[in-house]
Coordinates of N, CA, C and O in Angstrom, one line a residue:
M1 N -71.0 -41.9 -30.3 CA -70.8 -40.5 -30.1 C -72.2 -39.8 -30.0 O -73.0 -39.8 -31.0
G2 N -72.3 -39.1 -28.9 CA -73.6 -38.4 -28.6 C -73.6 -37.0 -29.2 O -72.6 -36.5 -29.6
I3 N -74.8 -36.5 -29.2 CA -75.1 -35.1 -29.5 C -74.2 -34.1 -28.7 O -73.6 -33.1 -29.3
A4 N -74.1 -34.4 -27.5 CA -73.3 -33.5 -26.4 C -71.8 -33.5 -26.7 O -71.2 -32.4 -26.8
E5 N -71.3 -34.6 -27.1 CA -69.8 -34.7 -27.5 C -69.6 -34.0 -28.9 O -68.5 -33.3 -29.0
I6 N -70.5 -34.1 -29.7 CA -70.3 -33.4 -31.1 C -70.4 -31.9 -30.8 O -69.6 -31.1 -31.3
V7 N -71.4 -31.4 -30.1 CA -71.4 -30.0 -29.8 C -70.2 -29.6 -29.0 O -69.7 -28.4 -29.3
T8 N -69.7 -30.3 -28.0 CA -68.6 -29.8 -27.3 C -67.3 -29.8 -28.2 O -66.5 -28.8 -28.2
A9 N -67.3 -30.7 -29.1 CA -66.1 -30.8 -30.0 C -66.2 -29.5 -31.0 O -65.2 -28.9 -31.2
T10 N -67.4 -29.3 -31.4 CA -67.6 -28.2 -32.4 C -67.3 -26.8 -31.6 O -66.6 -25.9 -32.2
L11 N -67.8 -26.7 -30.4 CA -67.5 -25.4 -29.7 C -66.0 -25.3 -29.4 O -65.4 -24.1 -29.5
A12 N -65.4 -26.4 -29.1 CA -63.9 -26.3 -28.8 C -63.2 -25.9 -30.1 O -62.1 -25.1 -30.1
V13 N -63.4 -26.4 -31.3 CA -62.9 -26.1 -32.6 C -63.2 -24.6 -32.8 O -62.3 -23.8 -33.2
M14 N -64.4 -24.2 -32.7 CA -64.7 -22.7 -32.9 C -64.1 -21.8 -32.1 O -63.5 -20.8 -32.4
G15 N -64.0 -22.3 -30.8 CA -63.2 -21.3 -29.8 C -61.7 -21.3 -30.1 O -61.1 -20.2 -30.0
G16 N -61.2 -22.4 -30.5 CA -59.8 -22.4 -31.0 C -59.5 -21.5 -32.2 O -58.5 -20.8 -32.3
I17 N -60.4 -21.6 -33.1 CA -60.2 -20.8 -34.3 C -60.4 -19.3 -34.0 O -59.6 -18.5 -34.4
T18 N -61.3 -19.0 -33.1 CA -61.6 -17.6 -32.8 C -60.4 -17.0 -31.9 O -59.9 -16.0 -32.2
G19 N -59.9 -17.8 -31.0 CA -58.8 -17.4 -30.2 C -57.6 -17.3 -31.0 O -56.8 -16.3 -30.9
G20 N -57.3 -18.3 -31.8 CA -56.0 -18.1 -32.7 C -56.1 -17.0 -33.7 O -55.2 -16.3 -33.9
S21 N -57.4 -16.8 -34.2 CA -57.6 -15.6 -35.1 C -57.3 -14.3 -34.4 O -56.7 -13.4 -34.9
A22 N -57.7 -14.2 -33.0 CA -57.5 -12.9 -32.3 C -56.1 -12.8 -32.1 O -55.6 -11.5 -32.2
I23 N -55.4 -13.8 -31.7 CA -54.0 -13.7 -31.3 C -53.2 -13.4 -32.7 O -52.3 -12.6 -32.7
M24 N -53.6 -14.0 -33.7 CA -52.9 -13.8 -35.0 C -53.1 -12.4 -35.4 O -52.2 -11.7 -35.9
G25 N -54.3 -11.9 -35.3 CA -54.6 -10.5 -35.6 C -53.8 -9.4 -34.8 O -53.5 -8.5 -35.3
A26 N -53.7 -9.8 -33.4 CA -52.9 -8.9 -32.7 C -51.4 -8.9 -33.1 O -50.8 -7.8 -33.1
V27 N -50.9 -10.0 -33.3 CA -49.5 -10.1 -33.7 C -49.3 -9.4 -35.1 O -48.3 -8.6 -35.2
M28 N -50.1 -9.7 -36.0 CA -49.9 -9.1 -37.4 C -50.3 -7.6 -37.3 O -49.5 -6.9 -37.9
G29 N -51.2 -7.2 -36.6 CA -51.6 -5.8 -36.4 C -50.5 -5.0 -35.8 O -50.5 -3.8 -36.0
S30 N -49.6 -5.6 -35.0 CA -48.6 -4.7 -34.4 C -47.6 -4.2 -35.3 O -46.9 -3.3 -35.1
H31 N -47.5 -4.9 -36.5 CA -46.6 -4.4 -37.5 C -47.3 -3.6 -38.6 O -46.7 -3.4 -39.7
R32 N -48.5 -3.3 -38.4 CA -49.3 -2.6 -39.4 C -49.9 -1.3 -38.8 O -49.9 -1.2 -37.6
K33 N -50.5 -0.5 -39.6 CA -51.1 0.8 -39.2 C -52.4 0.5 -38.3 O -52.7 1.4 -37.6
I34 N -52.9 -0.6 -38.5 CA -54.2 -1.0 -37.8 C -53.9 -1.1 -36.2 O -54.8 -0.8 -35.4
G35 N -52.7 -1.5 -35.9 CA -52.5 -1.8 -34.5 C -52.8 -3.0 -34.0 O -53.7 -3.8 -34.5
S36 N -52.3 -3.4 -32.8 CA -52.4 -4.8 -32.2 C -53.8 -4.8 -31.6 O -54.4 -5.9 -31.7
V37 N -54.2 -3.8 -31.0 CA -55.6 -4.0 -30.2 C -56.7 -4.1 -31.3 O -57.6 -4.9 -31.2
R38 N -56.8 -3.2 -32.2 CA -57.7 -3.3 -33.3 C -57.7 -4.7 -34.1 O -58.7 -5.3 -34.4
G39 N -56.4 -5.1 -34.4 CA -56.3 -6.4 -34.9 C -56.7 -7.5 -34.2 O -57.4 -8.5 -34.6
F40 N -56.6 -7.5 -32.8 CA -57.1 -8.4 -31.9 C -58.7 -8.5 -32.0 O -59.2 -9.6 -32.0
F41 N -59.3 -7.3 -31.9 CA -60.8 -7.3 -31.8 C -61.3 -7.7 -33.2 O -62.4 -8.4 -33.2
W42 N -60.7 -7.2 -34.4 CA -61.1 -7.7 -35.6 C -61.0 -9.2 -35.7 O -62.0 -9.9 -36.2
G43 N -60.0 -9.8 -35.2 CA -59.9 -11.3 -35.3 C -60.8 -12.1 -34.3 O -61.3 -13.2 -34.6
L44 N -61.1 -11.5 -33.2 CA -62.0 -11.9 -32.2 C -63.5 -12.0 -32.8 O -64.2 -12.9 -32.6
M45 N -63.9 -10.8 -33.3 CA -65.2 -10.6 -33.8 C -65.5 -11.3 -35.1 O -66.7 -11.9 -35.3
F46 N -64.6 -11.3 -36.0 CA -64.8 -11.9 -37.3 C -63.6 -12.8 -37.6 O -62.7 -12.3 -38.2
P47 N -63.5 -13.9 -37.1 CA -62.4 -14.8 -37.2 C -61.7 -14.8 -38.4 O -60.4 -14.6 -38.5
V48 N -62.3 -15.1 -39.5 CA -61.5 -15.3 -40.9 C -61.5 -13.9 -41.5 O -60.4 -13.4 -42.0
L49 N -62.6 -13.2 -41.6 CA -62.6 -11.9 -42.2 C -61.7 -10.9 -41.4 O -61.1 -10.0 -42.1
G50 N -61.6 -11.0 -40.2 CA -60.8 -10.0 -39.4 C -59.4 -10.1 -39.7 O -58.6 -9.2 -39.8
I51 N -58.9 -11.4 -39.9 CA -57.5 -11.6 -40.4 C -57.3 -10.9 -41.8 O -56.3 -10.2 -42.0
G52 N -58.2 -11.0 -42.6 CA -58.1 -10.4 -44.0 C -58.1 -8.9 -43.8 O -57.4 -8.1 -44.6
R53 N -58.9 -8.3 -42.8 CA -58.8 -6.9 -42.7 C -57.5 -6.4 -42.2 O -57.0 -5.4 -42.5
V54 N -56.9 -7.3 -41.3 CA -55.5 -6.9 -40.7 C -54.5 -7.0 -41.8 O -53.6 -6.2 -42.0
I55 N -54.7 -7.9 -42.8 CA -53.7 -8.2 -43.9 C -53.8 -7.0 -44.8 O -52.7 -6.6 -45.4
I56 N -54.9 -6.5 -45.2 CA -55.0 -5.4 -46.1 C -54.6 -4.1 -45.6 O -54.5 -3.0 -46.3
S57 N -54.4 -3.9 -44.2 CA -53.9 -2.7 -43.7 C -52.5 -2.5 -44.1 O -51.7 -3.3 -44.3
D58 N -52.2 -1.2 -44.2 CA -50.8 -0.8 -44.7 C -49.8 -1.2 -43.6 O -50.1 -1.1 -42.4
R59 N -48.6 -1.5 -44.0 CA -47.5 -1.9 -43.2 C -46.8 -0.6 -42.6 O -46.8 0.4 -43.2
L60 N -46.2 -0.7 -41.3 CA -45.6 0.4 -40.8 C -44.2 0.5 -41.5 O -43.6 -0.6 -41.8
Q61 N -43.6 1.6 -41.6 CA -42.2 1.8 -42.1 C -41.2 1.5 -41.0 O -41.3 2.0 -39.9
T62 N -40.1 0.8 -41.4 CA -39.1 0.7 -40.5 C -38.2 1.9 -40.5 O -38.5 2.8 -41.4
A63 N -37.3 2.0 -39.6 CA -36.4 3.2 -39.6 C -35.6 3.3 -40.8 O -35.3 4.3 -41.4
E64 N -35.1 2.2 -41.4 CA -34.2 2.1 -42.5 C -35.1 2.6 -43.6 O -34.6 3.4 -44.5
Q65 N -36.3 2.2 -43.8 CA -37.2 2.5 -45.0 C -37.6 3.9 -44.9 O -37.5 4.7 -46.0
A66 N -37.6 4.6 -43.7 CA -37.9 6.0 -43.6 C -36.8 6.7 -44.0 O -37.0 7.8 -44.7
A67 N -35.7 6.4 -43.6 CA -34.4 7.1 -43.9 C -34.1 7.0 -45.4 O -33.8 8.2 -46.0
E68 N -34.3 5.9 -46.0 CA -34.1 5.7 -47.4 C -35.2 6.6 -48.2 O -34.8 7.2 -49.2
A69 N -36.4 6.7 -47.7 CA -37.5 7.5 -48.4 C -37.0 9.0 -48.3 O -37.2 9.7 -49.3
R70 N -36.6 9.4 -47.2 CA -36.1 10.7 -47.0 C -35.0 11.1 -47.9 O -34.8 12.2 -48.5
K71 N -34.1 10.1 -48.0 CA -32.8 10.4 -48.8 C -33.1 10.5 -50.2 O -32.7 11.4 -51.0
T72 N -34.0 9.6 -50.8 CA -34.4 9.7 -52.3 C -35.2 10.9 -52.5 O -35.1 11.4 -53.6
D73 N -36.1 11.2 -51.6 CA -37.0 12.3 -51.8 C -36.1 13.7 -51.9 O -36.3 14.5 -52.7
G74 N -35.1 13.7 -51.0 CA -34.3 14.9 -51.0 C -33.4 15.0 -52.2 O -33.2 16.1 -52.8
S75 N -32.7 14.0 -52.7 CA -32.0 14.0 -54.0 C -32.9 14.4 -55.1 O -32.4 15.1 -56.0
Q76 N -34.1 13.9 -55.2 CA -34.9 14.2 -56.4 C -35.3 15.7 -56.2 O -35.4 16.4 -57.3
M77 N -35.5 16.2 -55.0 CA -35.8 17.6 -55.0 C -34.6 18.5 -55.3 O -34.8 19.5 -56.0
K78 N -33.5 18.1 -54.9 CA -32.2 18.8 -55.3 C -32.1 18.8 -56.8 O -31.7 19.9 -57.4
E79 N -32.2 17.7 -57.4 CA -32.0 17.6 -58.9 C -33.1 18.5 -59.6 O -32.7 19.3 -60.6
S80 N -34.3 18.5 -59.1 CA -35.3 19.4 -59.7 C -35.0 20.7 -59.5 O -35.2 21.6 -60.4
A81 N -34.6 21.1 -58.3 CA -34.1 22.5 -58.0 C -33.0 23.0 -59.0 O -33.0 24.1 -59.6
R82 N -32.0 22.1 -59.1 CA -30.9 22.5 -60.1 C -31.4 22.7 -61.5 O -31.0 23.7 -62.2
R83 N -32.3 21.8 -61.9 CA -32.8 21.9 -63.3 C -33.6 23.2 -63.5 O -33.4 23.9 -64.6
S84 N -34.4 23.5 -62.5 CA -35.3 24.7 -62.6 C -34.5 25.9 -62.5 O -34.7 26.9 -63.3
A85 N -33.3 26.0 -61.7 CA -32.5 27.1 -61.6 C -31.7 27.3 -63.0 O -31.6 28.4 -63.4
G86 N -31.3 26.3 -63.6 CA -30.6 26.4 -64.8 C -31.6 26.8 -65.9 O -31.2 27.8 -66.7
E87 N -32.8 26.5 -65.9 CA -33.8 26.9 -66.9 C -34.0 28.4 -66.7 O -34.1 29.3 -67.6
R88 N -34.2 28.9 -65.4 CA -34.5 30.3 -65.2 C -33.2 31.2 -65.5 O -33.4 32.2 -66.0
F89 N -32.0 30.7 -65.4 CA -30.8 31.4 -65.6 C -30.8 31.6 -67.1 O -30.4 32.6 -67.6
A90 N -31.0 30.4 -67.9 CA -31.1 30.5 -69.4 C -32.1 31.4 -69.9 O -31.9 32.1 -70.9
E91 N -33.3 31.5 -69.3 CA -34.3 32.5 -69.7 C -33.8 33.9 -69.4 O -34.1 34.9 -70.2
A92 N -33.2 34.2 -68.2 CA -32.9 35.4 -67.8 C -31.6 36.0 -68.7 O -31.4 37.2 -68.8
N93 N -30.8 35.2 -69.2 CA -29.6 35.4 -69.8 C -29.4 34.8 -71.1 O -28.7 33.9 -71.3
P94 N -30.3 35.3 -72.1 CA -30.3 34.5 -73.4 C -29.0 34.7 -74.2 O -28.7 33.9 -75.1
N95 N -28.3 35.8 -74.0 CA -27.2 36.0 -74.8 C -25.8 35.4 -74.4 O -24.9 35.3 -75.1
T96 N -25.8 34.9 -73.1 CA -24.6 34.3 -72.6 C -24.7 32.8 -72.9 O -25.7 32.2 -72.8
E97 N -23.5 32.3 -73.2 CA -23.4 31.0 -73.3 C -22.4 30.3 -72.3 O -21.3 30.9 -72.0
T98 N -22.8 29.4 -71.6 CA -22.0 28.8 -70.7 C -21.2 27.5 -71.2 O -21.8 26.8 -72.0
E99 N -20.0 27.5 -71.0 CA -19.1 26.5 -71.5 C -18.9 25.5 -70.3 O -18.5 26.0 -69.2
K100 N -19.0 24.2 -70.6 CA -18.6 23.2 -69.7 C -17.2 22.7 -70.0 O -17.0 22.2 -71.1
V101 N -16.3 22.7 -69.0 CA -15.0 22.4 -69.3 C -15.0 20.9 -68.7 O -15.3 20.7 -67.6
V102 N -14.4 20.1 -69.6 CA -14.4 18.7 -69.2 C -13.1 18.6 -68.3 O -12.0 19.2 -68.6
P103 N -13.1 17.8 -67.3 CA -12.0 17.7 -66.4 C -10.6 17.3 -67.1 O -9.6 17.7 -66.7
T104 N -10.7 16.5 -68.1 CA -9.6 16.1 -68.9 C -8.9 17.2 -69.6 O -7.7 17.4 -69.7
Q105 N -9.7 18.1 -70.1 CA -9.2 19.3 -70.7 C -8.4 20.2 -69.6 O -7.4 20.8 -70.0
R106 N -8.9 20.2 -68.5 CA -8.3 21.1 -67.4 C -6.9 20.4 -67.1 O -5.9 21.2 -67.0
V107 N -6.9 19.2 -67.0 CA -5.5 18.4 -66.7 C -4.6 18.8 -67.8 O -3.4 19.1 -67.6
E108 N -5.0 18.6 -69.1 CA -4.2 18.8 -70.2 C -3.6 20.3 -70.3 O -2.5 20.6 -70.5
Q109 N -4.5 21.3 -69.9 CA -4.1 22.6 -69.9 C -3.2 22.9 -68.8 O -2.2 23.6 -69.0
Q110 N -3.3 22.3 -67.6 CA -2.3 22.3 -66.5 C -1.0 21.7 -67.0 O -0.1 22.3 -66.6
Q111 N -1.0 20.6 -67.6 CA 0.2 20.1 -68.0 C 0.9 20.9 -69.0 O 2.2 21.1 -68.9
Q112 N 0.3 21.5 -69.8 CA 0.9 22.4 -70.9 C 1.5 23.7 -70.2 O 2.5 24.1 -70.5
Q113 N 0.8 24.1 -69.1 CA 1.3 25.4 -68.5 C 2.6 24.9 -67.7 O 3.6 25.6 -67.7
T114 N 2.5 23.8 -67.1 CA 3.7 23.4 -66.3 C 4.9 23.1 -67.2 O 6.1 23.4 -67.0
Q115 N 4.6 22.6 -68.4 CA 5.7 22.3 -69.4 C 6.3 23.7 -69.9 O 7.5 23.8 -70.1
S116 N 5.4 24.7 -70.1 CA 5.9 25.9 -70.7 C 6.6 26.7 -69.6 O 7.6 27.4 -69.8
H117 N 6.3 26.5 -68.4 CA 6.9 27.1 -67.3 C 8.3 26.5 -67.0 O 9.3 27.1 -66.8
G118 N 8.4 25.2 -67.2 CA 9.6 24.4 -67.1 C 10.6 24.9 -68.2 O 11.8 24.9 -68.0
R119 N 10.2 25.2 -69.4 CA 11.1 25.6 -70.4 C 11.7 27.0 -70.2 O 12.7 27.3 -70.5
R120 N 10.9 27.9 -69.5 CA 11.3 29.3 -69.3 C 12.5 29.3 -68.2 O 13.3 30.1 -68.3
I121 N 12.5 28.3 -67.4 CA 13.5 28.4 -66.3 C 14.9 27.9 -66.8 O 15.4 27.6 -67.7

């Protein structure tokens, strides 16, 4: 094996690594904030380091993830608003006491009323 064959094999391997890294950077970058074009050039210019740069880039959100994030943020804000409104009401009306009626008590009261109405007839 001569020097020319070794150099040719080495250049072929380096070209394969560089081309593969560029393609891998483009494919991986299309699912990340860096984008496929930047991922391609990072992989082309810095074959191993470029792939690392693409990997550390943030992922793009899917439609389901974005909808879930909006839903959870909305429910947390609603709960926070309810809590703060209750606190403001309690501060503004210190003398009033609010009673919470348990649904089972309401049912029992309704049953007693219907029974008492039934007796009157």
